[in-house]
Tab-separated table of N, CA and C in Angstrom:
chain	number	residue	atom	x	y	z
A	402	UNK	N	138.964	125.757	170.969
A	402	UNK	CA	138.450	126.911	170.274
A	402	UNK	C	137.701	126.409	169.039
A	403	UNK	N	136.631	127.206	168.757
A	403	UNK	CA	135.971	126.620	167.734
A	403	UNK	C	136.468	127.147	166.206
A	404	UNK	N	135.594	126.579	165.371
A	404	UNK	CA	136.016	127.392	163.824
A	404	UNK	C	135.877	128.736	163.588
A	405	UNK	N	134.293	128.879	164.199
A	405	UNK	CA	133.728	129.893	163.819
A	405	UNK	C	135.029	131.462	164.985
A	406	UNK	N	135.426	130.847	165.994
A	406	UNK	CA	136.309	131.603	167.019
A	406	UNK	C	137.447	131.921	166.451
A	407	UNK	N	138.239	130.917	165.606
A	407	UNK	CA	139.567	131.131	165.417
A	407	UNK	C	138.826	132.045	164.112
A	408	UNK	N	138.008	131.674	162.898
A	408	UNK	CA	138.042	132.530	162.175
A	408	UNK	C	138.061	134.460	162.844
A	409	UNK	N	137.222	134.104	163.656
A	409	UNK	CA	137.514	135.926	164.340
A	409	UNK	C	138.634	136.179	164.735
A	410	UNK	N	138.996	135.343	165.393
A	410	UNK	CA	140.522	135.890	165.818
A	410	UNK	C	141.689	136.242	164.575
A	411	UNK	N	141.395	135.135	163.519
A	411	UNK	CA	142.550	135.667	162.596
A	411	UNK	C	141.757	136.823	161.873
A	412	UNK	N	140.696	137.202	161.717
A	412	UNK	CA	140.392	138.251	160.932
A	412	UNK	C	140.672	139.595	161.830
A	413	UNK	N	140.625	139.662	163.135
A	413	UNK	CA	140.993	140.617	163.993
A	413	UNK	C	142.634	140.915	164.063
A	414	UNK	N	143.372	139.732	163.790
A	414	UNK	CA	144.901	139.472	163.634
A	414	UNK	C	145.061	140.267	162.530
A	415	UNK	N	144.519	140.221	161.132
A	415	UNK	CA	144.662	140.715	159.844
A	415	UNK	C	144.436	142.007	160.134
A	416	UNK	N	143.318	142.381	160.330
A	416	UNK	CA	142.826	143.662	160.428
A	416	UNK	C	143.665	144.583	161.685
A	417	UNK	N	144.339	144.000	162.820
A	417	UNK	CA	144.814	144.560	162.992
A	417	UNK	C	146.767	145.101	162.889
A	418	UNK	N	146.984	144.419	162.095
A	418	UNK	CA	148.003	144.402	161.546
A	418	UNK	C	148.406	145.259	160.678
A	419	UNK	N	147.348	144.953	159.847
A	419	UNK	CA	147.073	146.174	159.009
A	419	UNK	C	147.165	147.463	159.381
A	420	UNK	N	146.589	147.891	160.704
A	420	UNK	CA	146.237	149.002	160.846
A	420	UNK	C	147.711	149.338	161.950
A	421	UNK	N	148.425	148.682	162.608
A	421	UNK	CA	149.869	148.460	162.937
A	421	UNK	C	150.817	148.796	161.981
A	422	UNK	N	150.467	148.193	160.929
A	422	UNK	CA	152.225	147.912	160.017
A	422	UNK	C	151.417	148.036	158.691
A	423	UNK	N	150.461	149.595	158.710
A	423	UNK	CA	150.296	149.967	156.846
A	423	UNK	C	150.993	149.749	155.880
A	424	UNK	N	152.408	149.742	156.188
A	424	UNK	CA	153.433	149.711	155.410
A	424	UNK	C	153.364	148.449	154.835
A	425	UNK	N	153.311	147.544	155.300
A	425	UNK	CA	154.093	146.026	155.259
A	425	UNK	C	152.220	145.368	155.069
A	426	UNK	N	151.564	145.675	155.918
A	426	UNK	CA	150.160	144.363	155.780
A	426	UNK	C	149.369	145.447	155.270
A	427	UNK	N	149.239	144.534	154.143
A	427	UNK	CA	147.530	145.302	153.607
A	427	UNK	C	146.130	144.399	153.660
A	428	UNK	N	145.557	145.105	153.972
A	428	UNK	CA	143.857	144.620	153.979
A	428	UNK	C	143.475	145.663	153.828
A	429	UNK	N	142.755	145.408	152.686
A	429	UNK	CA	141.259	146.155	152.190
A	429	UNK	C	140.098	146.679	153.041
A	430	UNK	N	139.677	145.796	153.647
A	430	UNK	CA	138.362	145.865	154.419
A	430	UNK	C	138.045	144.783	155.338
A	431	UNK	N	136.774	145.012	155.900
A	431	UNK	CA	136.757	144.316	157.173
A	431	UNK	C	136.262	142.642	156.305
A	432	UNK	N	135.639	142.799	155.079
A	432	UNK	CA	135.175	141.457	154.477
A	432	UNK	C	136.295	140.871	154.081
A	433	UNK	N	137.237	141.600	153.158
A	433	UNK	CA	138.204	140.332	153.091
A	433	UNK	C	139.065	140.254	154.135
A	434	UNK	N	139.286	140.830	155.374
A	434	UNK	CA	140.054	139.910	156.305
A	434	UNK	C	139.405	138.886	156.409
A	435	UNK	N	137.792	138.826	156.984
A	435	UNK	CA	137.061	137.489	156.811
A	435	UNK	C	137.176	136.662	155.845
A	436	UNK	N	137.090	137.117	154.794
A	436	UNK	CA	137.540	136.378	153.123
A	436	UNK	C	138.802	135.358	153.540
A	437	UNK	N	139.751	136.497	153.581
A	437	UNK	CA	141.095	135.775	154.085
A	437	UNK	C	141.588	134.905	154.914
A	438	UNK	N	140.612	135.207	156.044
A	438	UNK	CA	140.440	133.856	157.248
A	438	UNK	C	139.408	133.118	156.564
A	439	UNK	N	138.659	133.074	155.719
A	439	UNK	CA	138.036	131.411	155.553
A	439	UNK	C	139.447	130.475	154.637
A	440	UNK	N	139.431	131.791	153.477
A	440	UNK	CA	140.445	130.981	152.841
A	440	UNK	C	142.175	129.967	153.334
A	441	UNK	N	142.557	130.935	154.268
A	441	UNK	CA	143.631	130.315	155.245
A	441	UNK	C	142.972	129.164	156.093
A	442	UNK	N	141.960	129.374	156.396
A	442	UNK	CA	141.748	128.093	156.957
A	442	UNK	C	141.458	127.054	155.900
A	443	UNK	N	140.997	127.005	154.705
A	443	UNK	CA	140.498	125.899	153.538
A	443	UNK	C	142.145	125.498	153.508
A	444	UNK	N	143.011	126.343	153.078
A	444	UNK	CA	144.455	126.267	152.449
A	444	UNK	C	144.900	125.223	154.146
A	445	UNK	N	144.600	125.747	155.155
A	445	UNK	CA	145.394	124.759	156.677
A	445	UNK	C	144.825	123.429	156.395
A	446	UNK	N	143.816	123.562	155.726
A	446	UNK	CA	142.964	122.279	155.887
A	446	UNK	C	143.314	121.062	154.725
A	447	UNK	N	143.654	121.921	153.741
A	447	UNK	CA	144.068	120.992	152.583
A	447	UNK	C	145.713	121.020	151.945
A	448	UNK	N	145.977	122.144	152.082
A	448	UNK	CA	147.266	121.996	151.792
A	448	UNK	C	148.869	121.967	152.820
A	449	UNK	N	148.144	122.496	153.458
A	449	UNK	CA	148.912	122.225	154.606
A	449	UNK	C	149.515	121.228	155.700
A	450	UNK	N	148.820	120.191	155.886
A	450	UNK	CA	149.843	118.663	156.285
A	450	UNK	C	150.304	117.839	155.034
A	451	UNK	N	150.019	118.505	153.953
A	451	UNK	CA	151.220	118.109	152.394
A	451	UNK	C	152.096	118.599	152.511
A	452	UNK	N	152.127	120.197	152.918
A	452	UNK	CA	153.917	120.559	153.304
A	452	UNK	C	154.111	120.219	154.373
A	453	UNK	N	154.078	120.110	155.088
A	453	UNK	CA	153.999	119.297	156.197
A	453	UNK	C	154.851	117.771	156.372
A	454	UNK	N	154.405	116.930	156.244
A	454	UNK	CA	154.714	115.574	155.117
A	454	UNK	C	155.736	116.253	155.058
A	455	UNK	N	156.055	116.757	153.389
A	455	UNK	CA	157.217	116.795	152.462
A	455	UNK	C	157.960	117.112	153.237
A	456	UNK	N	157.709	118.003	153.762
A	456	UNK	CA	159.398	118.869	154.579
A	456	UNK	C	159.917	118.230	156.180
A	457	UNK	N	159.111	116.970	156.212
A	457	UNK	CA	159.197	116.824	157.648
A	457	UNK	C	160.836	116.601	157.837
A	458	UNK	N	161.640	115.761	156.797
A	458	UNK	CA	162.979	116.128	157.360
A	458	UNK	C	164.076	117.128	157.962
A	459	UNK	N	163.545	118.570	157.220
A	459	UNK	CA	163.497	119.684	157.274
A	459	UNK	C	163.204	120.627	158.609
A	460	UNK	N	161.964	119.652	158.609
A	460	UNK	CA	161.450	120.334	160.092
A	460	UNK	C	161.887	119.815	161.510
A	461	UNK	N	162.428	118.937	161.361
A	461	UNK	CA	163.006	117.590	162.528
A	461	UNK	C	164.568	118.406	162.650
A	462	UNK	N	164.899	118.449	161.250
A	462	UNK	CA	166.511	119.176	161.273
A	462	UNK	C	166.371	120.847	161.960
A	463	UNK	N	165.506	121.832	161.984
A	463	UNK	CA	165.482	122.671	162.070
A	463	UNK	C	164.536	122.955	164.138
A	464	UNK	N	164.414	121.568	164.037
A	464	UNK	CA	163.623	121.422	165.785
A	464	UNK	C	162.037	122.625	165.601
A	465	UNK	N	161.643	121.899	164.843
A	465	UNK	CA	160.285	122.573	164.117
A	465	UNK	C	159.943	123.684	163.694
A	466	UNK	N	161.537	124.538	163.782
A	466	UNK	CA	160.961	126.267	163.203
A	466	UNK	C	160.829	126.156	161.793
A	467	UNK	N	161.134	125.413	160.833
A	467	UNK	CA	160.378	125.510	159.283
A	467	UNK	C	158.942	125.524	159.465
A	468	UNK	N	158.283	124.930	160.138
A	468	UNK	CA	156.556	125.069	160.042
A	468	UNK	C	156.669	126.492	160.352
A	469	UNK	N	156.930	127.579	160.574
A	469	UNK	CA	156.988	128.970	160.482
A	469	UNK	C	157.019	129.572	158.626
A	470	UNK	N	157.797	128.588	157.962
A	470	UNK	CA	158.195	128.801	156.863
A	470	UNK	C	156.735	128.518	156.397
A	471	UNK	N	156.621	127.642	156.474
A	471	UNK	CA	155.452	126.799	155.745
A	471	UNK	C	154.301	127.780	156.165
A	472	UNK	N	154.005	127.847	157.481
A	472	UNK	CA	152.986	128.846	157.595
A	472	UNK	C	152.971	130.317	156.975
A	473	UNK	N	153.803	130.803	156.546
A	473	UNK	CA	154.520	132.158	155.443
A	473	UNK	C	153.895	131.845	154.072
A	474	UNK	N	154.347	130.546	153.871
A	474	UNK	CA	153.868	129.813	152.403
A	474	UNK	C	152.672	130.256	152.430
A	475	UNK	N	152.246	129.813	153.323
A	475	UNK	CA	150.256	129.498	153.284
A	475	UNK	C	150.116	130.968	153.056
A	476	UNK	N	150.327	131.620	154.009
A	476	UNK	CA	149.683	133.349	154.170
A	476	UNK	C	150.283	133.381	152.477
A	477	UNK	N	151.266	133.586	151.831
A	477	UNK	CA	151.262	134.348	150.825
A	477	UNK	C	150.452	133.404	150.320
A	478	UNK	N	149.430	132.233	149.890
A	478	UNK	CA	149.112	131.713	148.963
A	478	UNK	C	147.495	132.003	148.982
A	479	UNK	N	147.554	132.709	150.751
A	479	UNK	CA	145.606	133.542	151.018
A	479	UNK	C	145.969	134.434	150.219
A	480	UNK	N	146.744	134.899	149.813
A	480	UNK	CA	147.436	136.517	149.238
A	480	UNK	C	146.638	136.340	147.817
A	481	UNK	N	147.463	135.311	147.357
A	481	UNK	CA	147.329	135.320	145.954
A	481	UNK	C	146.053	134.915	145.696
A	482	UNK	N	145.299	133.991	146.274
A	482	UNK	CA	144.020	133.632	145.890
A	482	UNK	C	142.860	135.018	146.069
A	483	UNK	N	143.233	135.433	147.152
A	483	UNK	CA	142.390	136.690	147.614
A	483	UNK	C	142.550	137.853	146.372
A	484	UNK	N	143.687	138.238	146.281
A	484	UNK	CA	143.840	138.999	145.629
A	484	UNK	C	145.300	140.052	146.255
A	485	UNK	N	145.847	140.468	145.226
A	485	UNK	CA	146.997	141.168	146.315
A	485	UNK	C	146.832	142.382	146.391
A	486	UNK	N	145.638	143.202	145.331
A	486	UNK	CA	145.605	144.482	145.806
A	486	UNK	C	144.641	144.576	146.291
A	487	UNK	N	144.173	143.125	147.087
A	487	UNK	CA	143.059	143.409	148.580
A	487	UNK	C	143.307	142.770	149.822
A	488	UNK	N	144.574	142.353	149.509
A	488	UNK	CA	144.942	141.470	150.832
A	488	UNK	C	146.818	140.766	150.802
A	489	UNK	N	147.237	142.107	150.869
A	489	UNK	CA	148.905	141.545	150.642
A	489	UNK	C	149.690	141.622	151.982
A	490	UNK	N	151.358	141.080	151.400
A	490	UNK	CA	152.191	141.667	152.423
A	490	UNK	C	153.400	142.389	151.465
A	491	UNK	N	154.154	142.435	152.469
A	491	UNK	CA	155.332	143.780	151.387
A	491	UNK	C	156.574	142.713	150.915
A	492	UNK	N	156.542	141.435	151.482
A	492	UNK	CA	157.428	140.500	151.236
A	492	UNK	C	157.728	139.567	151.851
A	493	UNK	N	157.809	138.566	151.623
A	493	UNK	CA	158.171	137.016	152.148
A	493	UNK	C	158.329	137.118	153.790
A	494	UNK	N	159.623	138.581	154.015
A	494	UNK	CA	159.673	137.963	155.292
A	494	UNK	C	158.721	138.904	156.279
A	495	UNK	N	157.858	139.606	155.455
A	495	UNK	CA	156.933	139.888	156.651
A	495	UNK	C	155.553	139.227	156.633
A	496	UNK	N	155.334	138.273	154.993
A	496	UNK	CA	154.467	137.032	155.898
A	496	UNK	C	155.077	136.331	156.808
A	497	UNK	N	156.300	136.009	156.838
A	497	UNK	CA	156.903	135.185	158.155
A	497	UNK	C	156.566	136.022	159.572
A	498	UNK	N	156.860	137.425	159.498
A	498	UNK	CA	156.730	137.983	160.601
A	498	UNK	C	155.253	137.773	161.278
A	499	UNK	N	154.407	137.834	160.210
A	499	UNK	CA	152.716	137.640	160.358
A	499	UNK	C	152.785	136.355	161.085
A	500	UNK	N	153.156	135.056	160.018
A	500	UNK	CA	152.736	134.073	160.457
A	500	UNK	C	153.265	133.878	162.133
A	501	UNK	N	154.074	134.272	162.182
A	501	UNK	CA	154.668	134.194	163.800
A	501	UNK	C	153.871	134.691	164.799
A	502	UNK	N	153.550	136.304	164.475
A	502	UNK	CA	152.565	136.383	165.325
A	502	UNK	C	151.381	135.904	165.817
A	503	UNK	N	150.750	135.116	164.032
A	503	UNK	CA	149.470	135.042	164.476
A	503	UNK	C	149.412	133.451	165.178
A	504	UNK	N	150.474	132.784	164.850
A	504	UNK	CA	150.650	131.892	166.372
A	504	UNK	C	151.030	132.090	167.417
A	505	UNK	N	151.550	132.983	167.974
A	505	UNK	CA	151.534	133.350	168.788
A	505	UNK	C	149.935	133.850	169.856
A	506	UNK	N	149.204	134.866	168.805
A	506	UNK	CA	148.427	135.091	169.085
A	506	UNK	C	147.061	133.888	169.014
A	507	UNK	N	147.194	132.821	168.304
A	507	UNK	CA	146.135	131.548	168.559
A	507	UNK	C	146.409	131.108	169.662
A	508	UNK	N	147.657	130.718	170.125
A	508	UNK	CA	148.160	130.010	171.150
A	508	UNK	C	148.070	130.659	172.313
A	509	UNK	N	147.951	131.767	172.730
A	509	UNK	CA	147.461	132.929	174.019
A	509	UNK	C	145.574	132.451	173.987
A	510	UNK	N	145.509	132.809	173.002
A	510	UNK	CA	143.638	132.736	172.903
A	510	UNK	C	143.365	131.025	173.040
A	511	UNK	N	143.833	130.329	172.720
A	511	UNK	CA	143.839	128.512	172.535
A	511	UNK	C	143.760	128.552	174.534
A	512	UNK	N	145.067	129.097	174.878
A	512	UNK	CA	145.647	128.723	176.469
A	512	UNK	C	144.386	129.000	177.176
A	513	UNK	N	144.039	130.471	176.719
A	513	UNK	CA	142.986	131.356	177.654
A	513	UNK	C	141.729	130.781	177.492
A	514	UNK	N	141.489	130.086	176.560
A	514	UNK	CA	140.122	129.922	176.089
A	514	UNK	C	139.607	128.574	177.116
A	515	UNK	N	141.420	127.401	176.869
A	515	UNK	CA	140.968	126.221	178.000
A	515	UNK	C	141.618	126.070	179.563
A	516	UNK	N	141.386	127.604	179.999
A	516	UNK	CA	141.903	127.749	180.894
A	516	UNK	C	140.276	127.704	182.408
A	517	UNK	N	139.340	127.867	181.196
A	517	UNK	CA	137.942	128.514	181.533
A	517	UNK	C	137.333	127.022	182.519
């Protein structure tokens, strides 16, 4: 899958989440979900095999479900850079809930995409 692909997919993930779980995911608009998917991807790109690294004992002990954690980290840290009254969640564990899905949902689109 390419960059420019996964960025749609997570901005379609955001946006529709949002429109799922008003309560819990907020997005503003259709630009900062895009906003939000460039920035999550800059944050996967740079900060993310640093937690990674650090916690690998963590993650070996836990048979890799902390990278769930870590991916929670990241989403709240698109939060904060974005802005939170344009791009939040309602609390820790429903960026976890996010981040779960939206691997879930890369990994369906990843399968389908090299299935072609």
């Amino acid at each position: 899958m390419t960059y420019f692909q996964r960025l749609f997919v997570n901005t379609l993930t955001f946006v529709s989440l949002s429109v799922l779980l008003p309560n819990y995911v907020h997005v503003s608009g259709i630009v900062i979900a895009i906003v939000a998917s460039f920035i999550l991807s800059v944050l996967n790109l740079l900060v993310k095999p640093i937690l990674i690294i650090l916690s690998l004992p963590i993650t070996i002990l836990t048979f890799g479900l902390f990278s769930f954690l870590i991916n929670a980290f990241i989403l709240q840290m698109t939060s904060f850079f974005v802005g939170s009254e344009h791009f939040g969640f309602s609390s820790f564990g429903m960026a976890l809930v996010v981040a779960i899905i939206m691997s879930v949902v890369n990994s369906i689109v990843t399968s389908h995409n090299t299935q072609k």
